[in-house]
Amino acid sequence: MPEQTQPDPTILLVDDEDAIRGGLAAALSRARFHVLEARNGQEALKLVEAHSPDVIVLDIMMPEMDGREVCRRLRQGGNWTPIVMLTQISATGEKISSLEEGADDYLNKPFDSYELIARLRALLRRQAVAGKPAHLANVLVSGRLRLERSAQRVWLDGKDIPLSNKAFGVLAHLMGRAGAVVSREQLLDQVWGWDDPAGMRTVDVRIAEIRRKLGDHDFIETVPGEGYRFLDPVKVEG
Amino acid sequence: MTRLLGWVGIVVVIIGVLAAFGVRLALPADRLRFEFWADPAVATLIVAVLIALICLAISAILRWRFASLRRALTRQAAAQEAERRQFLQRLDHELKNPLTAIQVQLDNLQAVAADNHQAIREVRTQADRLTQLTRGLRRLADLETRPLEVERVAVDELLDEVIDLIQAPPDRLQLDVQRAPWPLPPIQGDRELLLMVFRNLVDNALKYSAAPVQVRARELSGALVVEVIDTGRGIPADDLPRVTAELYRGANTHDVAGSGLGLAIVQRIVERHGGRLELRSRLNQGTIATVQIPYEH
């Protein structure tokens, strides 16, 4: 049966560990995903070509071609299918590099299947856009504010604004999802990346830093009981 | 030892010189005619100088040997430390994939087994414990490589946040931060790591003590000094020097859940801030954990 006609979203699961891949495939099928499996990067690329999955789960450490390389090749080829990367090392650097390589989300091993399913649903809910989505773009511009992800710098009216790494991460995350409310939990998870969250107030401290350093401009709105939202529209450059 | 030999050399020369004078004075007048080689005073002096030179030479050789031995030991200790850290990292690495498989297959098992099957619950609890352990190991490894994000940190706000995070009932925690004659100055440090330090210490104190825990913060001789004081079960004297080692747990803690990594993480973070962690404890009386971080580091 051709996958395109399936009402359930198609997921490509790429991991060289049979026990993990098999276990996840069963759990994802129960959660009404149509599951394709690949053992390595080469197989993964062939399956993407043949079946155009809706979302990809990609382990990093694999023989033949690792997850990073798969991600890089897909993005270079203009394929923006959402990717969840299964990182092996949780150091912030590792996470940043997976995001730089174009993964939409990452998950640390060990995780349980419910965690993964929740992430996948969140990714699939995001409205599909043609071309590179804002959360993967390198340069984001909103009025007088300009953010460059690779250089980790922010300019307001052309003036360089020094932000701490975490404050930069929060601003980049919110700008990449302009208009959407992002919860403190999501920010902690995506920007901090520690398994044991540092606490909600930690997020507020960084929001306060961004507001203080960007002056009186109301770029970020507090949505009581929900989280934060970047208000103005954001343009993607590069 | 080598220093002693050096001193022996000097003393021998002095005694030799004095002995030579003594010999000259003690000799009868008819022997006062000076014959260099036959003069017993000269002979005494030459012997003394020879003994002194031998002593100094032995001293120099021993000193050189000790220094190279010490260097070798330091190198060996550093290599062992690096190896130990790598081992912990590898352990974390090797645990991750099997643990993921266990977690995922447990979810599958739960989907087909009777609701809340006791055995599944138990396996999950144990898998969660291992998961916590791998997270602790990873955090420790991260701490070695992660650059500190240093900024100005208001200690009173940070401690308030710790209390918020722990959600301990108000009668279990007493916070006492220096307010007079001047307020506690802010410290330069990595805010989130410092939060982890105080959170771990307060968590520990609450875990091992039923009575209220005190947290005191002061500025003392150019350092921030935070004490976490509990009146709990204390740490046995034999364990005290080792409780900050990775995976080490005190003999009297086995009834309390823990990974044996908390204090190791605390110590590593404090060291990276140029400070030190000191633990004083008396069995069945309580423990004082003192964190000292210099304001200038």
XYZ file of N, CA, C and O in Angstrom, chain B residues 109-260:
608
model
N 5.483 -3.458 27.121
C 4.980 -4.492 28.021
C 3.743 -3.998 28.771
O 2.754 -4.708 28.919
N 3.829 -2.763 29.196
C 2.714 -2.193 29.954
C 1.448 -2.114 29.099
O 0.343 -2.231 29.600
N 1.667 -1.916 27.788
C 0.515 -1.800 26.897
C -0.240 -3.124 26.768
O -1.436 -3.133 26.498
N 0.456 -4.236 26.971
C -0.231 -5.534 26.814
C -0.512 -6.215 28.158
O -1.385 -7.068 28.256
N 0.231 -5.848 29.212
C 0.046 -6.518 30.511
C -1.111 -5.877 31.269
O -1.612 -4.824 30.883
N -1.494 -6.554 32.351
C -2.566 -6.017 33.182
C -2.130 -4.660 33.717
O -0.937 -4.407 33.908
N -3.108 -3.802 33.926
C -2.809 -2.440 34.373
C -1.957 -2.457 35.639
O -2.237 -3.199 36.571
N -0.928 -1.622 35.629
C -0.110 -1.463 36.823
C 0.437 -2.761 37.394
O 0.422 -2.973 38.605
N 0.873 -3.598 36.528
C 1.457 -4.863 36.970
C 2.623 -4.579 37.926
O 3.508 -3.787 37.612
N 2.596 -5.234 39.063
C 3.591 -4.973 40.124
C 5.031 -5.145 39.619
O 5.891 -4.304 39.878
N 5.265 -6.232 38.862
C 6.627 -6.500 38.396
C 7.106 -5.398 37.448
O 8.251 -4.946 37.522
N 6.202 -4.955 36.580
C 6.592 -3.903 35.629
C 6.914 -2.613 36.391
O 7.888 -1.925 36.101
N 6.067 -2.334 37.368
C 6.303 -1.111 38.167
C 7.674 -1.157 38.825
O 8.409 -0.179 38.834
N 7.989 -2.336 39.353
C 9.263 -2.482 40.063
C 10.445 -2.310 39.091
O 11.416 -1.603 39.381
N 10.345 -2.949 37.937
C 11.437 -2.830 36.947
C 11.581 -1.369 36.524
O 12.692 -0.848 36.382
N 10.456 -0.696 36.374
C 10.509 0.704 35.948
C 11.201 1.566 37.011
O 12.017 2.439 36.688
N 10.871 1.287 38.265
C 11.511 2.044 39.354
C 13.027 1.865 39.287
O 13.792 2.839 39.403
N 13.452 0.624 39.071
C 14.895 0.363 39.030
C 15.535 0.987 37.793
O 16.644 1.518 37.855
N 14.819 0.930 36.672
C 15.340 1.550 35.440
C 15.457 3.066 35.636
O 16.429 3.681 35.187
N 14.489 3.638 36.347
C 14.549 5.080 36.617
C 15.760 5.423 37.475
O 16.396 6.460 37.269
N 16.071 4.527 38.417
C 17.251 4.784 39.256
C 18.517 4.803 38.407
O 19.384 5.661 38.559
N 18.592 3.837 37.493
C 19.765 3.796 36.597
C 19.798 5.026 35.692
O 20.865 5.553 35.388
N 18.623 5.461 35.276
C 18.553 6.653 34.426
C 19.097 7.864 35.182
O 19.884 8.650 34.641
N 18.693 7.986 36.446
C 19.202 9.096 37.261
C 20.718 9.026 37.367
O 21.402 10.040 37.312
N 21.218 7.800 37.509
C 22.664 7.622 37.627
C 23.374 8.088 36.349
O 24.365 8.822 36.398
N 22.839 7.691 35.193
C 23.504 8.102 33.944
C 23.442 9.620 33.793
O 24.378 10.227 33.301
N 22.330 10.215 34.246
C 22.231 11.676 34.141
C 23.274 12.350 35.022
O 23.894 13.325 34.622
N 23.446 11.799 36.223
C 24.455 12.353 37.127
C 25.845 12.232 36.534
O 26.633 13.170 36.558
N 26.139 11.080 35.955
C 27.463 10.851 35.360
C 27.702 11.814 34.206
O 28.785 12.360 34.037
N 26.656 12.020 33.438
C 26.789 12.906 32.283
C 27.017 14.350 32.742
O 27.813 15.085 32.177
N 26.284 14.703 33.797
C 26.426 16.068 34.310
C 27.857 16.288 34.799
O 28.460 17.331 34.559
N 28.391 15.279 35.461
C 29.751 15.376 35.965
C 30.740 15.529 34.803
O 31.668 16.326 34.857
N 30.504 14.758 33.747
C 31.382 14.843 32.571
C 31.237 16.224 31.929
O 32.228 16.842 31.543
N 30.004 16.714 31.854
C 29.754 18.049 31.292
C 30.530 19.116 32.048
O 31.053 20.060 31.468
N 30.576 18.926 33.372
C 31.222 19.932 34.217
C 32.701 20.078 33.914
O 33.288 21.122 34.142
N 33.305 19.007 33.394
C 34.728 19.068 33.085
C 34.986 19.937 31.855
O 36.017 20.578 31.750
N 34.044 19.929 30.948
C 34.311 20.570 29.666
C 33.523 21.860 29.460
O 33.917 22.707 28.687
N 32.421 21.961 30.135
C 31.532 23.101 29.891
C 32.178 24.396 30.382
O 32.615 24.487 31.529
N 32.248 25.430 29.533
C 32.814 26.683 30.028
C 31.848 27.337 31.031
O 30.634 27.225 30.870
N 32.394 27.988 32.052
C 31.525 28.667 33.016
C 30.932 29.898 32.360
O 31.611 30.609 31.633
N 29.651 30.127 32.624
C 29.038 31.371 32.138
C 28.973 32.323 33.315
O 28.021 32.321 34.089
N 30.031 33.095 33.440
C 30.160 33.924 34.640
C 29.380 35.222 34.502
O 29.450 35.898 33.472
N 28.614 35.539 35.522
C 27.892 36.809 35.571
C 27.709 37.197 37.032
O 28.068 36.446 37.932
N 27.112 38.355 37.251
C 26.882 38.842 38.608
C 25.673 38.100 39.173
O 24.601 38.117 38.577
N 25.870 37.446 40.304
C 24.775 36.656 40.870
C 24.426 37.182 42.266
O 25.289 37.248 43.147
N 23.170 37.566 42.446
C 22.701 38.004 43.769
C 22.428 36.750 44.598
O 21.526 35.974 44.280
N 23.242 36.559 45.643
C 23.193 35.298 46.391
C 21.853 35.136 47.113
O 21.311 34.029 47.189
N 21.307 36.244 47.666
C 20.040 36.110 48.396
C 18.923 35.637 47.462
O 18.131 34.756 47.808
N 18.925 36.187 46.243
C 17.890 35.761 45.278
C 18.081 34.297 44.899
O 17.119 33.533 44.756
N 19.340 33.920 44.754
C 19.651 32.542 44.367
C 19.171 31.560 45.450
O 18.574 30.527 45.148
N 19.424 31.929 46.712
C 19.011 31.042 47.809
C 17.483 30.993 47.925
O 16.905 29.945 48.227
N 16.832 32.127 47.656
C 15.353 32.128 47.637
C 14.857 31.153 46.582
O 13.889 30.424 46.785
N 15.562 31.165 45.445
C 15.156 30.290 44.346
C 15.338 28.820 44.719
O 14.508 27.976 44.367
N 16.431 28.533 45.435
C 16.669 27.152 45.892
C 15.483 26.700 46.741
O 14.941 25.601 46.554
N 15.063 27.553 47.662
C 13.958 27.201 48.566
C 12.670 26.990 47.772
O 11.917 26.041 48.014
N 12.482 27.852 46.794
C 11.332 27.723 45.891
C 11.324 26.373 45.170
O 10.313 25.707 45.064
N 12.512 26.014 44.671
C 12.652 24.796 43.876
C 12.423 23.550 44.708
O 11.828 22.580 44.253
N 12.945 23.591 45.925
C 12.878 22.410 46.778
C 11.477 22.219 47.337
O 11.055 21.098 47.629
N 10.757 23.327 47.450
C 9.392 23.295 47.972
C 9.307 22.617 49.333
O 8.398 21.820 49.598
N 10.284 22.920 50.174
C 10.252 22.376 51.532
C 9.251 23.191 52.344
O 9.111 24.393 52.110
N 8.562 22.552 53.287
C 7.661 23.330 54.135
C 8.455 24.413 54.865
O 9.619 24.177 55.219
N 7.866 25.593 55.089
C 8.630 26.715 55.647
C 9.272 26.404 57.007
O 10.327 26.932 57.329
N 8.668 25.487 57.779
C 9.259 25.202 59.092
C 10.470 24.267 58.997
O 11.124 23.988 59.984
N 10.788 23.776 57.788
C 11.936 22.872 57.635
C 13.215 23.612 57.252
O 14.291 23.057 57.283
N 13.083 24.850 56.818
C 14.261 25.572 56.331
C 14.335 26.970 56.931
O 13.355 27.708 56.907
N 15.510 27.307 57.468
C 15.691 28.671 57.968
C 16.811 29.321 57.158
O 17.935 28.822 57.161
N 16.465 30.394 56.515
C 17.449 31.079 55.674
C 17.920 32.334 56.397
O 17.109 33.138 56.854
N 19.236 32.480 56.502
C 19.783 33.633 57.219
C 20.890 34.227 56.352
O 22.005 33.724 56.314
N 20.543 35.290 55.641
C 21.507 35.930 54.737
C 21.937 37.263 55.348
O 21.102 38.017 55.846
N 23.239 37.512 55.306
C 23.789 38.765 55.859
C 23.044 39.986 55.316
O 22.927 40.158 54.100
N 22.531 40.812 56.235
C 21.848 42.043 55.802
C 22.560 43.286 56.354
O 22.492 44.353 55.773
N 23.212 43.120 57.542
C 23.847 44.258 58.194
C 25.274 43.878 58.589
O 25.555 42.697 58.795
N 26.203 44.809 58.734
C 26.012 46.245 58.485
C 25.863 46.579 57.000
O 25.483 47.677 56.662
N 26.203 45.663 56.148
C 25.935 45.888 54.719
C 25.379 44.586 54.140
O 25.651 43.504 54.679
N 24.610 44.692 53.075
C 24.047 43.457 52.507
C 25.134 42.610 51.852
O 26.197 43.125 51.494
N 24.860 41.335 51.744
C 25.805 40.395 51.130
C 26.077 40.822 49.681
O 25.152 40.941 48.889
N 27.355 41.053 49.330
C 27.614 41.489 47.944
C 27.332 40.360 46.941
O 27.452 39.190 47.290
N 26.966 40.717 45.713
C 26.761 39.674 44.696
C 28.095 39.039 44.328
O 29.147 39.648 44.497
N 28.044 37.818 43.811
C 29.274 37.115 43.454
C 29.324 36.918 41.947
O 28.284 36.858 41.286
N 30.551 36.828 41.401
C 30.713 36.523 39.988
C 30.742 35.008 39.844
O 31.614 34.358 40.406
N 29.791 34.448 39.138
C 29.785 32.992 39.001
C 28.771 32.540 37.974
O 28.059 33.352 37.385
N 28.753 31.236 37.760
C 27.783 30.660 36.837
C 26.504 30.404 37.625
O 26.449 29.525 38.487
N 25.498 31.188 37.328
C 24.280 31.196 38.133
C 23.660 29.802 38.264
O 23.334 29.357 39.358
N 23.529 29.127 37.145
C 22.835 27.835 37.201
C 23.640 26.765 37.933
O 23.085 25.925 38.623
N 24.957 26.837 37.789
C 25.777 25.853 38.487
C 25.759 26.114 39.990
O 25.702 25.190 40.794
N 25.789 27.405 40.362
C 25.739 27.723 41.789
C 24.391 27.309 42.375
O 24.305 26.826 43.506
N 23.368 27.469 41.580
C 22.028 27.030 42.016
C 22.059 25.527 42.316
O 21.517 25.062 43.314
N 22.752 24.803 41.456
C 22.835 23.353 41.639
C 23.608 23.016 42.921
O 23.235 22.100 43.651
N 24.653 23.781 43.199
C 25.442 23.557 44.418
C 24.537 23.651 45.650
O 24.459 22.731 46.461
N 23.826 24.777 45.771
C 23.060 24.992 46.993
C 21.825 24.094 47.028
O 21.418 23.638 48.089
N 21.300 23.811 45.862
C 20.153 22.919 45.826
C 20.543 21.516 46.310
O 19.856 20.903 47.119
N 21.662 21.025 45.813
C 22.130 19.691 46.224
C 22.410 19.642 47.723
O 22.044 18.686 48.399
N 23.086 20.691 48.231
C 23.447 20.671 49.653
C 22.202 20.731 50.538
O 22.096 20.006 51.523
N 21.246 21.598 50.163
C 20.032 21.718 50.982
C 19.203 20.439 50.862
O 18.676 19.937 51.855
N 19.129 19.896 49.676
C 18.419 18.628 49.455
C 18.983 17.533 50.359
O 18.254 16.823 51.028
N 20.307 17.428 50.367
C 20.992 16.435 51.198
C 20.643 16.632 52.663
O 20.310 15.698 53.367
N 20.767 17.887 53.109
C 20.530 18.183 54.526
C 19.104 17.781 54.908
O 18.886 17.181 55.958
N 18.144 18.092 54.035
C 16.742 17.756 54.334
C 16.525 16.247 54.323
O 15.748 15.711 55.099
N 17.260 15.591 53.417
C 17.089 14.147 53.259
C 17.543 13.393 54.514
O 16.958 12.397 54.897
N 18.616 13.887 55.132
C 19.205 13.143 56.236
C 18.874 13.735 57.608
O 19.496 13.378 58.602
N 17.954 14.676 57.637
C 17.623 15.278 58.923
C 16.123 15.547 58.994
O 15.526 16.032 58.037
N 15.541 15.234 60.136
C 14.108 15.488 60.291
C 13.873 16.878 60.865
O 12.810 17.460 60.710
N 14.914 17.411 61.515
C 14.793 18.724 62.155
C 15.041 19.828 61.121
O 15.542 19.552 60.030
N 14.709 21.084 61.469
C 14.921 22.167 60.505
C 16.381 22.299 60.073
O 17.296 21.994 60.849
N 16.562 22.739 58.844
C 17.897 22.929 58.265
C 18.155 24.428 58.182
O 17.259 25.190 57.823
N 19.376 24.826 58.576
C 19.698 26.256 58.494
C 20.632 26.516 57.315
O 21.583 25.761 57.112
N 20.365 27.606 56.623
C 21.272 28.020 55.555
C 21.744 29.425 55.902
O 20.922 30.342 56.060
N 23.051 29.585 56.082
C 23.605 30.899 56.441
C 24.542 31.378 55.346
O 25.379 30.611 54.887
N 24.406 32.625 54.983
C 25.300 33.178 53.956
C 25.951 34.449 54.487
O 25.264 35.344 54.991
N 27.280 34.497 54.389
C 28.041 35.637 54.915
C 29.158 36.004 53.944
O 29.583 35.180 53.146
N 29.669 37.232 54.135
C 30.911 37.603 53.454
C 31.992 37.536 54.513
O 31.848 38.124 55.588
N 33.051 36.783 54.239
C 34.083 36.602 55.254
C 35.451 36.614 54.573
O 35.694 35.797 53.691
N 36.307 37.529 54.976
C 37.665 37.659 54.428
C 37.680 37.546 52.901
O 38.407 36.727 52.340
N 36.879 38.347 52.263
C 36.899 38.388 50.801
C 36.293 37.179 50.125
O 36.495 36.958 48.939
N 35.552 36.375 50.888
C 34.915 35.198 50.261
C 33.440 35.135 50.656
O 33.049 35.621 51.719
N 32.680 34.549 49.771
C 31.293 34.250 50.102
C 31.316 32.924 50.869
O 31.913 31.948 50.416
N 30.700 32.905 52.023
C 30.672 31.676 52.821
C 29.214 31.289 53.049
O 28.448 32.047 53.631
N 28.845 30.144 52.520
C 27.476 29.662 52.728
C 27.574 28.350 53.507
O 28.298 27.432 53.116
N 26.842 28.315 54.615
C 26.830 27.096 55.435
C 25.446 26.475 55.391
O 24.443 27.189 55.526
N 25.420 25.182 55.178
C 24.154 24.452 55.241
C 24.276 23.519 56.450
O 25.135 22.635 56.478
N 23.441 23.772 57.438
C 23.611 23.099 58.734
C 22.393 22.230 59.037
O 21.253 22.711 59.010
N 22.661 20.953 59.286
C 21.546 20.101 59.693
C 21.881 19.402 60.993
O 23.051 19.303 61.385
N 20.861 18.928 61.669
C 21.083 18.211 62.923
C 20.669 16.754 62.727
O 20.034 16.155 63.577
N 21.038 16.225 61.585
C 20.614 14.871 61.209
C 21.568 13.786 61.674
O 22.305 13.948 62.652
N 21.624 12.721 60.892
C 22.362 11.539 61.327
C 23.876 11.682 61.233
O 24.617 10.912 61.832
N 24.354 12.668 60.494
C 25.792 12.882 60.400
C 26.481 11.896 59.475
O 25.867 10.957 58.971
N 27.777 12.143 59.238
C 28.564 11.275 58.352
C 29.601 10.570 59.223
O 30.329 11.232 59.963
N 29.723 9.235 59.154
C 30.739 8.549 59.948
C 32.138 9.084 59.623
O 32.418 9.398 58.452
N 32.982 9.174 60.652
C 34.309 9.784 60.474
C 35.100 9.116 59.346
O 35.799 9.784 58.583
N 34.964 7.790 59.215
C 35.710 7.076 58.166
C 35.264 7.489 56.776
O 36.034 7.441 55.814
N 33.989 7.842 56.645
C 33.451 8.182 55.324
C 33.724 9.635 54.937
O 33.750 9.971 53.759
N 33.901 10.456 55.970
C 33.966 11.899 55.730
C 34.942 12.316 54.628
O 34.576 13.099 53.750
N 36.184 11.788 54.632
C 37.099 12.251 53.574
C 36.711 11.737 52.186
O 37.241 12.207 51.190
N 35.806 10.745 52.124
C 35.542 10.121 50.824
C 34.168 10.426 50.244
O 33.864 10.012 49.132
N 33.313 11.116 51.023
C 31.933 11.279 50.531
C 31.812 12.162 49.285
O 30.789 12.143 48.620
N 32.885 12.913 48.990
C 32.793 13.739 47.791
C 33.310 12.993 46.549
O 33.278 13.524 45.450
N 33.777 11.759 46.736
C 34.232 10.968 45.578
C 33.012 10.447 44.819
O 31.974 10.168 45.427
N 33.155 10.309 43.505
C 32.037 9.838 42.692
C 31.575 8.455 43.139
O 32.408 7.577 43.393
N 30.303 8.274 43.204
C 29.642 7.002 43.500
C 29.897 6.492 44.919
O 29.534 5.381 45.243
N 30.542 7.319 45.761
C 30.766 6.882 47.134
C 29.576 7.306 47.980
O 29.118 8.439 47.912
N 29.068 6.377 48.776
C 27.972 6.736 49.685
C 28.336 6.303 51.090
O 28.940 5.253 51.298
N 27.978 7.123 52.058
C 28.288 6.839 53.453
C 27.643 5.534 53.902
O 26.618 5.107 53.354
N 28.285 4.896 54.919
C 27.812 3.589 55.383
C 26.398 3.671 55.957
O 25.664 2.685 55.948
N 26.010 4.855 56.451
C 24.701 4.950 57.095
C 23.637 5.594 56.189
O 22.689 6.199 56.658
N 23.834 5.493 54.857
C 22.885 6.175 53.956
C 22.119 5.207 53.067
O 21.382 5.644 52.191
N 22.324 3.908 53.280
C 21.763 2.980 52.298
C 20.244 2.884 52.309
O 19.653 2.359 51.378
N 19.621 3.413 53.364
C 18.155 3.398 53.394
C 17.570 4.616 52.668
O 16.362 4.743 52.543
N 18.436 5.538 52.224
C 17.955 6.752 51.549
C 18.385 6.697 50.084
O 19.543 6.389 49.794
N 17.439 6.988 49.179
C 17.770 6.935 47.740
C 18.791 8.009 47.394
O 18.732 9.128 47.920
N 19.716 7.671 46.533
C 20.720 8.653 46.109
C 21.694 7.988 45.168
O 21.817 6.763 45.170
N 22.378 8.794 44.353
C 23.253 8.203 43.349
C 24.708 8.202 43.791
O 25.551 7.559 43.185
N 25.019 8.939 44.844
C 26.415 9.036 45.250
C 27.188 9.993 44.350
O 28.405 9.940 44.274
